[in-house]
Amino acid sequence: MKAYELLFFVDPAIEEDAREALLTRIQTTITSQEGIIDSIDPWGKRKLAYEINKLQDGDYTLINFHAQPTSIAELDRIMRITDAVVRFMVVRKDPTE
């Protein structure tokens, strides 16, 4: 398994229940593919560098996890079809870190 990190943000105006449901869905997607979640770090509300979809702020979350490279495609698909996610990025971490 390889180490990855997922950084995404949602509209800060969405309800806490919707945010928790999204986080649960992401966790389920990772663990259903035999991945292991190392840490979940909610960064909270931050100002965006530029306006995206008429939003000036975003509610960020960083997830560090280990997974097989083949399961990243499914995670990518889930993130793209989820309306609550404004932007996301999955990055493979350097194994020397």
mmCIF file of C-alpha atoms in Angstrom:
data_model
loop_
_atom_site.group_PDB
_atom_site.id
_atom_site.type_symbol
_atom_site.label_atom_id
_atom_site.label_comp_id
_atom_site.label_asym_id
_atom_site.label_seq_id
_atom_site.Cartn_x
_atom_site.Cartn_y
_atom_site.Cartn_z
ATOM 1 C CA MET A 1 0.000 0.000 0.000
ATOM 2 C CA LYS A 2 1.086 3.538 -0.701
ATOM 3 C CA ALA A 3 0.588 6.672 1.396
ATOM 4 C CA TYR A 4 -1.769 9.356 0.081
ATOM 5 C CA GLU A 5 -3.320 12.560 1.275
ATOM 6 C CA LEU A 6 -6.684 13.936 0.236
ATOM 7 C CA LEU A 7 -7.405 17.637 0.625
ATOM 8 C CA PHE A 8 -10.880 18.893 -0.196
ATOM 9 C CA PHE A 9 -13.157 21.766 0.632
ATOM 10 C CA VAL A 10 -16.893 22.271 0.735
ATOM 11 C CA ASP A 11 -19.124 25.310 0.922
ATOM 12 C CA PRO A 12 -19.010 26.490 4.560
ATOM 13 C CA ALA A 13 -22.752 27.241 4.394
ATOM 14 C CA ILE A 14 -23.771 23.562 4.138
ATOM 15 C CA GLU A 15 -25.149 21.962 7.266
ATOM 16 C CA GLU A 16 -22.989 19.985 9.678
ATOM 17 C CA ASP A 17 -25.041 16.830 9.002
ATOM 18 C CA ALA A 18 -24.266 17.012 5.283
ATOM 19 C CA ARG A 19 -20.585 17.567 6.034
ATOM 20 C CA GLU A 20 -20.499 14.544 8.373
ATOM 21 C CA ALA A 21 -22.322 12.404 5.791
ATOM 22 C CA LEU A 22 -19.740 13.368 3.176
ATOM 23 C CA LEU A 23 -16.860 12.503 5.503
ATOM 24 C CA THR A 24 -18.475 9.147 6.305
ATOM 25 C CA ARG A 25 -18.886 8.420 2.600
ATOM 26 C CA ILE A 26 -15.217 9.199 1.934
ATOM 27 C CA GLN A 27 -14.110 7.015 4.862
ATOM 28 C CA THR A 28 -16.303 4.158 3.625
ATOM 29 C CA THR A 29 -14.896 4.469 0.109
ATOM 30 C CA ILE A 30 -11.322 4.266 1.378
ATOM 31 C CA THR A 31 -11.881 1.408 3.833
ATOM 32 C CA SER A 32 -14.049 -0.649 1.462
ATOM 33 C CA GLN A 33 -11.045 -0.897 -0.861
ATOM 34 C CA GLU A 34 -8.958 -2.224 2.082
ATOM 35 C CA GLY A 35 -7.399 1.177 2.718
ATOM 36 C CA ILE A 36 -6.342 2.452 6.123
ATOM 37 C CA ILE A 37 -7.104 5.990 7.316
ATOM 38 C CA ASP A 38 -4.189 7.406 9.287
ATOM 39 C CA SER A 39 -5.608 10.777 10.283
ATOM 40 C CA ILE A 40 -8.407 13.222 9.567
ATOM 41 C CA ASP A 41 -7.541 16.858 10.121
ATOM 42 C CA PRO A 42 -10.415 19.355 9.786
ATOM 43 C CA TRP A 43 -8.775 22.668 8.925
ATOM 44 C CA GLY A 44 -12.028 24.587 9.164
ATOM 45 C CA LYS A 45 -13.060 27.693 7.306
ATOM 46 C CA ARG A 46 -10.361 29.417 5.247
ATOM 47 C CA LYS A 47 -10.372 32.232 2.734
ATOM 48 C CA LEU A 48 -9.895 31.161 -0.878
ATOM 49 C CA ALA A 49 -7.166 32.736 -3.001
ATOM 50 C CA TYR A 50 -9.784 33.562 -5.624
ATOM 51 C CA GLU A 51 -13.540 33.237 -5.938
ATOM 52 C CA ILE A 52 -14.836 29.806 -7.015
ATOM 53 C CA ASN A 53 -18.530 29.325 -7.820
ATOM 54 C CA LYS A 54 -19.271 32.639 -6.060
ATOM 55 C CA LEU A 55 -17.609 31.360 -2.864
ATOM 56 C CA GLN A 56 -14.944 33.352 -1.075
ATOM 57 C CA ASP A 57 -14.414 30.857 1.780
ATOM 58 C CA GLY A 58 -14.162 27.097 1.999
ATOM 59 C CA ASP A 59 -14.338 24.520 4.778
ATOM 60 C CA TYR A 60 -11.179 22.394 4.338
ATOM 61 C CA THR A 61 -10.428 18.833 5.463
ATOM 62 C CA LEU A 62 -7.170 16.888 5.105
ATOM 63 C CA ILE A 63 -7.201 13.069 5.205
ATOM 64 C CA ASN A 64 -3.984 11.013 5.332
ATOM 65 C CA PHE A 65 -4.439 7.368 4.356
ATOM 66 C CA HIS A 66 -2.812 4.255 2.895
ATOM 67 C CA ALA A 67 -4.429 2.502 -0.065
ATOM 68 C CA GLN A 68 -3.750 0.486 -3.176
ATOM 69 C CA PRO A 69 -3.136 2.645 -6.269
ATOM 70 C CA THR A 70 -6.092 1.004 -8.038
ATOM 71 C CA SER A 71 -8.543 2.249 -5.379
ATOM 72 C CA ILE A 72 -7.658 5.913 -6.007
ATOM 73 C CA ALA A 73 -9.721 5.896 -9.210
ATOM 74 C CA GLU A 74 -12.868 5.003 -7.248
ATOM 75 C CA LEU A 75 -12.160 7.716 -4.680
ATOM 76 C CA ASP A 76 -11.636 10.199 -7.505
ATOM 77 C CA ARG A 77 -14.977 9.186 -9.061
ATOM 78 C CA ILE A 78 -16.841 9.596 -5.765
ATOM 79 C CA MET A 79 -15.333 13.037 -5.169
ATOM 80 C CA ARG A 80 -16.235 14.209 -8.692
ATOM 81 C CA ILE A 81 -19.904 13.182 -8.498
ATOM 82 C CA THR A 82 -20.482 14.575 -4.999
ATOM 83 C CA ASP A 83 -22.080 18.001 -5.328
ATOM 84 C CA ALA A 84 -20.974 19.188 -1.889
ATOM 85 C CA VAL A 85 -17.276 18.953 -2.833
ATOM 86 C CA VAL A 86 -16.136 22.155 -4.536
ATOM 87 C CA ARG A 87 -12.492 21.163 -5.143
ATOM 88 C CA PHE A 88 -10.302 18.239 -4.123
ATOM 89 C CA MET A 89 -6.814 16.890 -4.636
ATOM 90 C CA VAL A 90 -5.350 13.425 -3.997
ATOM 91 C CA VAL A 91 -1.558 13.332 -3.760
ATOM 92 C CA ARG A 92 0.761 10.366 -3.272
ATOM 93 C CA LYS A 93 3.127 11.143 -0.422
ATOM 94 C CA ASP A 94 6.856 10.660 -0.759
ATOM 95 C CA PRO A 95 7.872 7.358 0.872
ATOM 96 C CA THR A 96 10.995 8.982 2.331
ATOM 97 C CA GLU A 97 8.919 11.279 4.559
#
